[in-house]
Tab-separated table of C-alpha atoms in Angstrom:
chain	number	residue	atom	x	y	z
A	1159	MET	CA	0.511	-26.247	24.055
A	1160	GLY	CA	2.619	-23.445	25.255
A	1161	LYS	CA	1.432	-21.323	22.293
A	1162	ARG	CA	-2.201	-22.049	22.962
A	1163	SER	CA	-2.004	-21.346	26.631
A	1164	GLY	CA	-0.347	-17.959	26.030
A	1165	TYR	CA	-2.974	-16.491	23.685
A	1166	LYS	CA	-4.620	-14.328	26.391
A	1167	ASP	CA	-1.239	-12.512	26.711
A	1168	ALA	CA	-0.770	-12.325	22.999
A	1169	VAL	CA	-0.773	-8.939	21.285
A	1170	SER	CA	-1.171	-8.220	17.601
A	1171	GLY	CA	0.917	-5.614	15.715
A	1172	SER	CA	-2.009	-3.409	15.195
A	1173	GLN	CA	-3.038	-3.499	18.925
A	1174	LEU	CA	0.460	-2.459	19.908
A	1175	ALA	CA	0.333	0.220	17.225
A	1176	LYS	CA	-2.587	1.835	19.021
A	1177	MET	CA	-0.102	2.888	21.671
A	1178	GLY	CA	1.260	5.323	19.145
A	1179	THR	CA	-2.201	6.694	18.373
A	1180	CYS	CA	-3.486	7.323	21.923
A	1181	GLU	CA	-2.920	5.348	25.041
A	1182	ARG	CA	-6.277	6.359	26.539
A	1183	LEU	CA	-8.144	5.365	23.343
A	1184	MET	CA	-6.251	2.017	23.389
A	1185	ARG	CA	-7.414	1.393	26.998
A	1186	TYR	CA	-11.000	2.478	26.257
A	1187	GLU	CA	-11.163	0.194	23.272
A	1188	HIS	CA	-9.642	-2.653	25.205
A	1189	LEU	CA	-12.214	-2.279	28.057
A	1190	CYS	CA	-15.307	-1.244	26.082
A	1191	GLY	CA	-14.780	-2.321	22.534
A	1192	MET	CA	-14.502	-0.217	19.408
A	1193	ARG	CA	-17.071	2.426	18.796
A	1194	ARG	CA	-17.293	3.356	15.139
A	1195	SER	CA	-19.331	6.152	13.638
A	1196	GLU	CA	-20.980	5.508	10.239
A	1197	GLU	CA	-18.303	7.547	8.580
A	1198	GLN	CA	-15.501	5.512	10.210
A	1199	ALA	CA	-17.129	2.199	9.362
A	1200	LEU	CA	-17.354	3.295	5.655
A	1201	ALA	CA	-13.697	4.387	5.730
A	1202	ILE	CA	-12.757	0.922	7.133
A	1203	GLU	CA	-14.751	-0.695	4.358
A	1204	ARG	CA	-13.053	1.342	1.726
A	1205	GLY	CA	-9.730	0.480	3.312
A	1206	ASN	CA	-10.457	-3.226	3.199
A	1207	ALA	CA	-11.464	-3.059	-0.466
A	1208	ALA	CA	-8.262	-1.127	-1.229
A	1209	HIS	CA	-6.281	-3.771	0.708
A	1210	GLN	CA	-7.760	-6.592	-1.307
A	1211	LEU	CA	-6.674	-4.808	-4.610
A	1212	PHE	CA	-3.272	-4.264	-3.188
A	1213	HIS	CA	-3.024	-7.937	-2.282
A	1214	ALA	CA	-4.332	-8.969	-5.728
A	1215	GLU	CA	-1.635	-6.931	-7.348
A	1216	ALA	CA	0.951	-8.744	-5.241
A	1217	VAL	CA	-0.481	-12.153	-6.124
A	1218	ARG	CA	-0.325	-11.347	-9.820
A	1219	SER	CA	3.210	-10.220	-9.298
A	1220	LEU	CA	4.077	-13.473	-7.355
A	1221	ARG	CA	2.473	-15.580	-10.012
A	1222	GLY	CA	4.472	-13.809	-12.658
A	1223	ALA	CA	7.684	-14.557	-10.885
A	1224	ASP	CA	6.951	-18.203	-10.276
A	1225	SER	CA	5.026	-19.233	-13.278
A	1226	PRO	CA	4.761	-16.735	-16.018
A	1227	LEU	CA	2.737	-18.977	-18.353
A	1228	PRO	CA	-0.572	-20.251	-17.038
A	1229	GLY	CA	-3.272	-18.191	-15.605
A	1230	LYS	CA	-1.658	-14.814	-15.896
A	1231	PRO	CA	-2.924	-12.269	-18.362
A	1232	TRP	CA	-0.056	-11.224	-20.593
A	1233	CYS	CA	0.881	-9.199	-23.583
A	1234	PHE	CA	0.113	-11.606	-26.397
A	1235	VAL	CA	1.908	-9.743	-29.164
A	1236	ALA	CA	5.032	-9.128	-27.067
A	1237	THR	CA	5.058	-12.670	-25.870
A	1238	MET	CA	4.696	-13.978	-29.381
A	1239	ILE	CA	7.459	-11.742	-30.749
A	1240	TYR	CA	9.875	-11.499	-27.849
A	1241	GLY	CA	8.953	-14.674	-25.754
A	1242	PRO	CA	7.481	-14.840	-22.247
A	1243	ASP	CA	10.644	-14.347	-20.351
A	1244	ASP	CA	12.228	-11.621	-22.429
A	1245	PRO	CA	13.013	-8.343	-20.452
A	1246	ALA	CA	10.907	-6.361	-22.957
A	1247	THR	CA	7.856	-8.484	-22.322
A	1248	GLU	CA	8.331	-8.076	-18.597
A	1249	LEU	CA	8.838	-4.291	-19.001
A	1250	LEU	CA	5.503	-4.062	-20.851
A	1251	ARG	CA	3.847	-6.058	-18.149
A	1252	ARG	CA	5.248	-3.778	-15.547
A	1253	PHE	CA	4.108	-0.742	-17.469
A	1254	ARG	CA	0.609	-2.294	-17.755
A	1255	ASP	CA	0.435	-3.005	-13.962
A	1256	ALA	CA	1.950	0.273	-12.887
A	1257	LYS	CA	0.387	2.817	-15.337
A	1258	LEU	CA	-2.607	1.336	-16.931
A	1259	ARG	CA	-4.208	-0.924	-14.271
A	1260	PRO	CA	-4.635	1.818	-11.528
A	1261	THR	CA	-6.995	3.865	-13.673
A	1262	ILE	CA	-10.382	3.087	-15.256
A	1263	VAL	CA	-9.395	4.309	-18.732
A	1264	GLY	CA	-6.166	2.345	-18.443
A	1265	ARG	CA	-8.036	-0.811	-17.413
A	1266	ALA	CA	-10.525	-0.385	-20.329
A	1267	LEU	CA	-7.544	-0.239	-22.705
A	1268	VAL	CA	-5.996	-3.304	-21.282
A	1269	ARG	CA	-9.365	-5.097	-21.614
A	1270	LEU	CA	-9.755	-4.019	-25.111
A	1271	TYR	CA	-6.196	-5.048	-25.860
A	1272	TYR	CA	-6.713	-8.567	-24.429
A	1273	GLN	CA	-9.871	-8.940	-26.511
A	1274	LEU	CA	-8.093	-7.904	-29.653
A	1275	SER	CA	-4.552	-9.221	-29.318
A	1276	PRO	CA	-5.251	-12.925	-29.708
A	1277	ARG	CA	-6.901	-12.242	-33.107
A	1278	LEU	CA	-4.026	-9.983	-33.942
A	1279	CYS	CA	-1.604	-12.686	-33.187
A	1280	ARG	CA	-3.452	-15.184	-35.292
A	1281	LEU	CA	-3.547	-12.621	-38.135
A	1282	MET	CA	0.176	-12.134	-37.894
A	1283	LEU	CA	0.786	-15.858	-37.887
A	1284	ARG	CA	-1.250	-16.150	-41.031
A	1285	HIS	CA	0.290	-13.107	-42.668
A	1286	PRO	CA	3.947	-12.974	-41.580
A	1287	LEU	CA	4.363	-9.781	-43.561
A	1288	LEU	CA	2.680	-8.063	-40.681
A	1289	LEU	CA	5.439	-8.982	-38.333
A	1290	PRO	CA	8.041	-6.377	-39.219
A	1291	PRO	CA	5.615	-3.444	-38.666
A	1292	ALA	CA	4.419	-5.121	-35.411
A	1293	ARG	CA	7.959	-5.383	-34.240
A	1294	LEU	CA	8.553	-1.803	-35.000
A	1295	GLY	CA	5.347	-0.891	-33.126
A	1296	LEU	CA	6.423	-2.911	-30.224
A	1297	LYS	CA	9.897	-1.355	-30.143
A	1298	ALA	CA	8.200	2.002	-29.883
A	1299	ALA	CA	5.980	0.776	-27.134
A	1300	VAL	CA	8.882	-0.690	-25.197
A	1301	TRP	CA	10.797	2.529	-25.534
A	1302	PHE	CA	7.725	4.484	-24.310
A	1303	ALA	CA	7.192	2.152	-21.421
A	1304	ARG	CA	10.825	2.310	-20.400
A	1305	THR	CA	10.865	6.121	-20.527
A	1306	ALA	CA	7.664	6.260	-18.475
A	1307	LEU	CA	8.931	3.871	-15.818
A	1308	ARG	CA	12.330	5.655	-15.657
A	1309	HIS	CA	10.589	8.887	-15.354
A	1310	MET	CA	8.663	7.452	-12.401
A	1311	TYR	CA	11.792	6.268	-10.655
A	1312	ARG	CA	13.526	9.486	-11.116
A	1313	GLY	CA	10.662	11.286	-9.468
A	1314	ARG	CA	11.536	9.517	-6.206
A	1315	PRO	CA	13.395	11.364	-3.468
B	549	MET	CA	-8.232	7.689	-43.442
B	550	ILE	CA	-8.016	4.695	-41.049
B	551	THR	CA	-4.265	5.412	-40.517
B	552	THR	CA	-4.971	9.012	-39.585
B	553	ALA	CA	-7.719	7.797	-37.092
B	554	ILE	CA	-5.269	5.230	-35.574
B	555	LEU	CA	-2.600	7.880	-35.271
B	556	LEU	CA	-4.964	10.349	-33.661
B	557	VAL	CA	-6.152	7.783	-31.137
B	558	THR	CA	-2.539	6.755	-30.389
B	559	ALA	CA	-1.542	10.397	-29.899
B	560	PHE	CA	-4.481	10.936	-27.509
B	561	ILE	CA	-3.510	7.893	-25.597
B	562	LEU	CA	0.132	8.911	-25.402
B	563	LEU	CA	-0.716	12.517	-24.354
B	564	TRP	CA	-3.105	11.193	-21.710
B	565	LEU	CA	-0.356	8.850	-20.364
B	566	LEU	CA	2.291	11.593	-20.377
B	567	GLN	CA	-0.081	13.886	-18.508
B	568	ARG	CA	-0.666	11.150	-15.915
B	569	ILE	CA	3.111	10.531	-15.575
B	570	ALA	CA	3.733	14.115	-15.053
B	571	ARG	CA	0.852	14.577	-12.604
B	572	THR	CA	1.286	11.619	-10.357
B	573	SER	CA	4.282	9.660	-9.011
B	574	ALA	CA	2.173	7.195	-7.208
B	575	THR	CA	1.928	3.721	-8.592
B	576	GLU	CA	2.893	0.209	-7.608
B	577	LEU	CA	6.217	0.485	-9.112
B	578	ASP	CA	6.841	3.909	-7.700
B	579	LEU	CA	9.146	2.592	-4.988
B	580	PRO	CA	12.190	3.866	-3.267
B	581	PRO	CA	15.581	3.027	-4.472
B	582	GLU	CA	16.080	0.353	-1.791
B	583	LEU	CA	13.283	-1.663	-3.472
B	584	HIS	CA	14.321	-1.267	-7.017
B	585	GLY	CA	14.799	-4.848	-8.398
B	586	ALA	CA	13.251	-6.261	-5.319
B	587	THR	CA	10.617	-9.029	-5.587
B	588	ILE	CA	7.517	-9.546	-3.440
B	589	ALA	CA	8.259	-12.423	-1.037
B	590	TYR	CA	4.989	-12.503	0.888
B	591	SER	CA	1.663	-10.653	0.840
B	592	GLU	CA	-1.002	-10.642	3.609
B	593	LYS	CA	0.903	-13.108	5.637
B	594	LEU	CA	0.566	-13.695	9.384
B	595	PHE	CA	3.615	-14.188	11.453
B	596	GLU	CA	3.666	-15.237	15.071
B	597	THR	CA	6.550	-15.299	17.579
B	598	MET	CA	6.670	-16.237	21.262
B	599	THR	CA	9.892	-14.249	21.932
B	600	PRO	CA	10.483	-11.699	23.508
B	601	PHE	CA	6.660	-11.744	23.953
B	602	HIS	CA	3.715	-13.482	22.253
B	603	LEU	CA	3.199	-11.291	19.155
B	604	LEU	CA	1.079	-11.799	16.115
B	605	ALA	CA	1.460	-9.492	13.097
B	606	LYS	CA	-0.038	-9.647	9.634
B	607	VAL	CA	2.241	-8.179	7.009
B	608	ASP	CA	0.864	-6.451	3.984
B	609	ARG	CA	3.920	-7.051	1.857
B	610	ILE	CA	7.510	-8.192	2.266
B	611	TYR	CA	9.971	-7.452	-0.447
B	612	ARG	CA	13.097	-9.465	-0.874
B	613	LYS	CA	16.263	-8.010	-2.315
B	614	GLY	CA	19.273	-10.292	-2.248
B	615	ASN	CA	19.308	-11.682	1.248
B	616	MET	CA	17.515	-8.752	2.801
B	617	HIS	CA	13.815	-8.312	3.450
B	618	PHE	CA	11.834	-5.142	3.672
B	619	VAL	CA	8.317	-4.762	5.239
B	620	LEU	CA	5.688	-2.581	3.724
B	621	GLU	CA	2.463	-1.421	5.190
B	622	PHE	CA	-0.370	-0.198	3.007
B	623	LYS	CA	-2.728	2.516	4.341
B	624	THR	CA	-5.686	4.380	2.881
B	625	ARG	CA	-5.774	7.829	4.184
B	626	ALA	CA	-7.261	11.276	3.725
B	627	ARG	CA	-3.664	12.624	3.289
B	628	HIS	CA	-0.214	11.224	2.592
B	629	ARG	CA	1.110	11.113	6.215
B	630	VAL	CA	2.951	8.676	8.272
B	631	TYR	CA	2.103	8.299	11.979
B	632	GLN	CA	3.939	6.844	14.924
B	633	SER	CA	1.368	3.986	14.973
B	634	ASP	CA	2.525	2.935	11.478
B	635	ILE	CA	6.146	2.750	12.691
B	636	ILE	CA	5.207	0.675	15.642
B	637	GLU	CA	3.066	-1.709	13.478
B	638	LEU	CA	5.936	-2.159	10.994
B	639	SER	CA	8.370	-2.667	13.822
B	640	ALA	CA	6.107	-5.319	15.334
B	641	GLN	CA	5.879	-7.021	12.028
B	642	ARG	CA	9.711	-6.989	11.725
B	643	LEU	CA	9.988	-8.486	15.248
B	644	ALA	CA	7.395	-11.274	14.456
B	645	ILE	CA	9.129	-12.112	11.133
B	646	THR	CA	12.681	-12.326	12.581
B	647	GLY	CA	11.232	-14.158	15.691
B	648	SER	CA	9.236	-16.718	13.807
B	649	CYS	CA	11.485	-17.693	10.896
B	650	GLY	CA	14.708	-15.825	11.376
B	651	LEU	CA	14.613	-13.937	8.031
B	652	PRO	CA	16.901	-10.876	7.985
B	653	VAL	CA	14.556	-7.905	7.872
B	654	SER	CA	15.934	-4.340	7.307
B	655	VAL	CA	15.448	-1.708	9.985
B	656	THR	CA	14.078	0.455	7.173
B	657	GLY	CA	10.421	-0.094	6.497
B	658	PHE	CA	7.986	1.478	4.112
B	659	VAL	CA	4.503	2.835	4.358
B	660	THR	CA	2.382	3.116	1.233
B	661	THR	CA	-0.309	5.688	1.637
B	662	GLN	CA	-3.206	5.792	-0.814
B	663	VAL	CA	-5.222	9.022	-1.062
B	664	GLU	CA	-8.077	8.921	-3.646
B	665	GLY	CA	-6.304	6.223	-5.645
B	666	GLU	CA	-2.984	7.960	-5.681
B	667	ARG	CA	-0.132	6.167	-3.853
B	668	GLN	CA	2.986	7.446	-2.194
B	669	THR	CA	5.624	5.279	-0.453
B	670	HIS	CA	7.399	6.671	2.570
B	671	ARG	CA	10.532	5.429	4.112
B	672	VAL	CA	10.698	4.962	7.954
B	673	GLN	CA	13.190	3.824	10.560
B	674	LEU	CA	11.801	1.049	12.689
B	675	LEU	CA	12.091	0.559	16.395
B	676	ASP	CA	14.304	-2.133	17.808
B	677	ALA	CA	13.182	-5.123	19.839
B	678	ASP	CA	13.932	-3.357	23.252
B	679	GLN	CA	11.885	-0.437	22.403
B	680	LEU	CA	8.952	-2.786	21.414
B	681	VAL	CA	9.340	-4.771	24.644
B	682	ALA	CA	9.176	-1.447	26.624
B	683	LEU	CA	6.037	-0.522	24.702
B	684	TYR	CA	4.535	-4.004	25.315
B	685	GLU	CA	5.267	-3.694	29.116
B	686	ARG	CA	3.673	-0.283	29.187
B	687	ARG	CA	0.671	-1.423	27.405
B	688	ARG	CA	0.236	-4.293	29.914
B	689	ALA	CA	0.750	-1.927	32.837
B	690	ILE	CA	-1.865	0.472	31.415
B	691	LEU	CA	-4.342	-2.361	31.061
B	692	ALA	CA	-3.558	-3.611	34.559
B	693	GLY	CA	-4.270	-0.088	35.779
B	694	THR	CA	-0.823	0.407	37.424
B	695	VAL	CA	0.112	3.112	34.981
B	696	GLU	CA	-1.933	6.121	33.911
B	697	PRO	CA	-2.188	6.338	30.153
B	698	ASN	CA	-1.137	9.388	28.316
B	699	CYS	CA	-3.559	11.356	26.137
B	700	ASN	CA	-2.620	12.100	22.566
B	701	ALA	CA	-4.433	15.416	23.136
B	702	GLY	CA	-4.435	16.161	19.435
B	703	TYR	CA	-7.356	18.048	18.198
B	704	ALA	CA	-7.792	16.131	14.917
B	705	LEU	CA	-7.854	12.750	16.697
B	706	CYS	CA	-9.891	13.817	19.849
B	707	ALA	CA	-12.466	15.716	17.774
B	708	SER	CA	-13.415	12.600	15.984
B	709	CYS	CA	-12.930	10.232	18.874
B	710	SER	CA	-15.964	8.286	19.879
B	711	TYR	CA	-14.728	8.244	23.559
B	712	ARG	CA	-14.583	12.002	23.641
B	713	THR	CA	-17.413	12.327	26.164
B	714	GLU	CA	-15.665	9.952	28.644
B	715	CYS	CA	-12.141	11.221	28.086
B	716	GLU	CA	-11.412	14.383	30.060
B	717	PRO	CA	-8.050	15.344	28.538
B	718	GLY	CA	-9.468	14.738	25.023
B	719	ALA	CA	-12.450	16.941	25.612
B	720	LYS	CA	-10.164	19.544	27.134
B	721	ALA	CA	-7.912	19.463	24.013
B	722	VAL	CA	-10.984	19.967	21.761
B	723	HIS	CA	-12.306	22.724	23.899
B	724	GLN	CA	-8.858	24.468	24.020
B	725	ARG	CA	-8.711	24.400	20.216
B	726	GLU	CA	-12.221	25.713	19.851
B	727	VAL	CA	-11.356	28.595	22.121
B	728	GLN	CA	-8.208	29.421	20.215
B	729	ARG	CA	-10.219	29.251	16.923
B	730	TYR	CA	-13.431	31.083	17.911
B	731	GLY	CA	-12.188	33.096	20.924
B	732	GLN	CA	-13.407	32.820	24.496
B	733	THR	CA	-16.265	35.310	24.156
B	734	GLY	CA	-17.503	33.791	20.908
B	735	HIS	CA	-17.345	30.320	22.397
B	736	LEU	CA	-19.241	31.344	25.533
B	737	ARG	CA	-21.738	33.252	23.475
B	738	SER	CA	-22.392	30.220	21.392
B	739	GLY	CA	-22.484	27.977	24.521
B	740	GLY	CA	-24.873	30.310	26.387
């Protein structure tokens, strides 16, 4: 009851933040509403779309932490060879999310990989002789992913 | 023949990735040391508190590391810059989280700016509850008309402000900058 009755005095974080932009603008917008140019409206739309992507990344990450098995796209080959909870599999997932997903070419590679890898796994299960070279290839991929991510961390101030 | 083609494709991909790594440091995992090993606790979650004032804040992300939580705000911008408004927004989020569920939230917050797909994460020091209360009271006083609001008087903001025609200090700031840039005579000539 107390909560409901107090809503006219409630302030949101973004409303309060406008005090840091310009107090006069904050007052104008409070009294007369927001006036947006076409350019500003487009920028807001772009921002909302980027926010959705950012949130989707978080949801993927949350799902990964809570339930790595169902519903989440994963590295089929690494999962088959190392197991779903192995640090190497997790490293490859992080590499995929951090380096491949943000770009068009990267996403295309991921998509291609997800199309091919189940067949590749079936092939390896049918022909176990293919497993040692696959392990070797994965080791190289894990090394590369680790180096790339380490390089990224090192780049931070 | 096939092996050579595969090797060439792999080499091309590796070169492209190395180039990207060297060129950009902005990705989801490109987080400050404080967040290394942290997990995302919440995303796009609304928090509400009644103390010290009625505050609602939607948080873009909360990272959890050990017992400590870190708030992160995501912004799409034309350049990688952090503004005072970002710090206030994050501080409000921190207050709303601590007030609503008592989670320990660090005084260090993060702003991730995205410019043309490239991301950078900036570390900021957040305001404390007293500073936020003072800001809230000032806002209320401005809206009640008992306190005269300050003008940002920054050219970049005022020049694109939709209330520029009504706002005298803002129009003045734009005019002054134009005079500085084009000179008094040039400005008058163009005006006349």
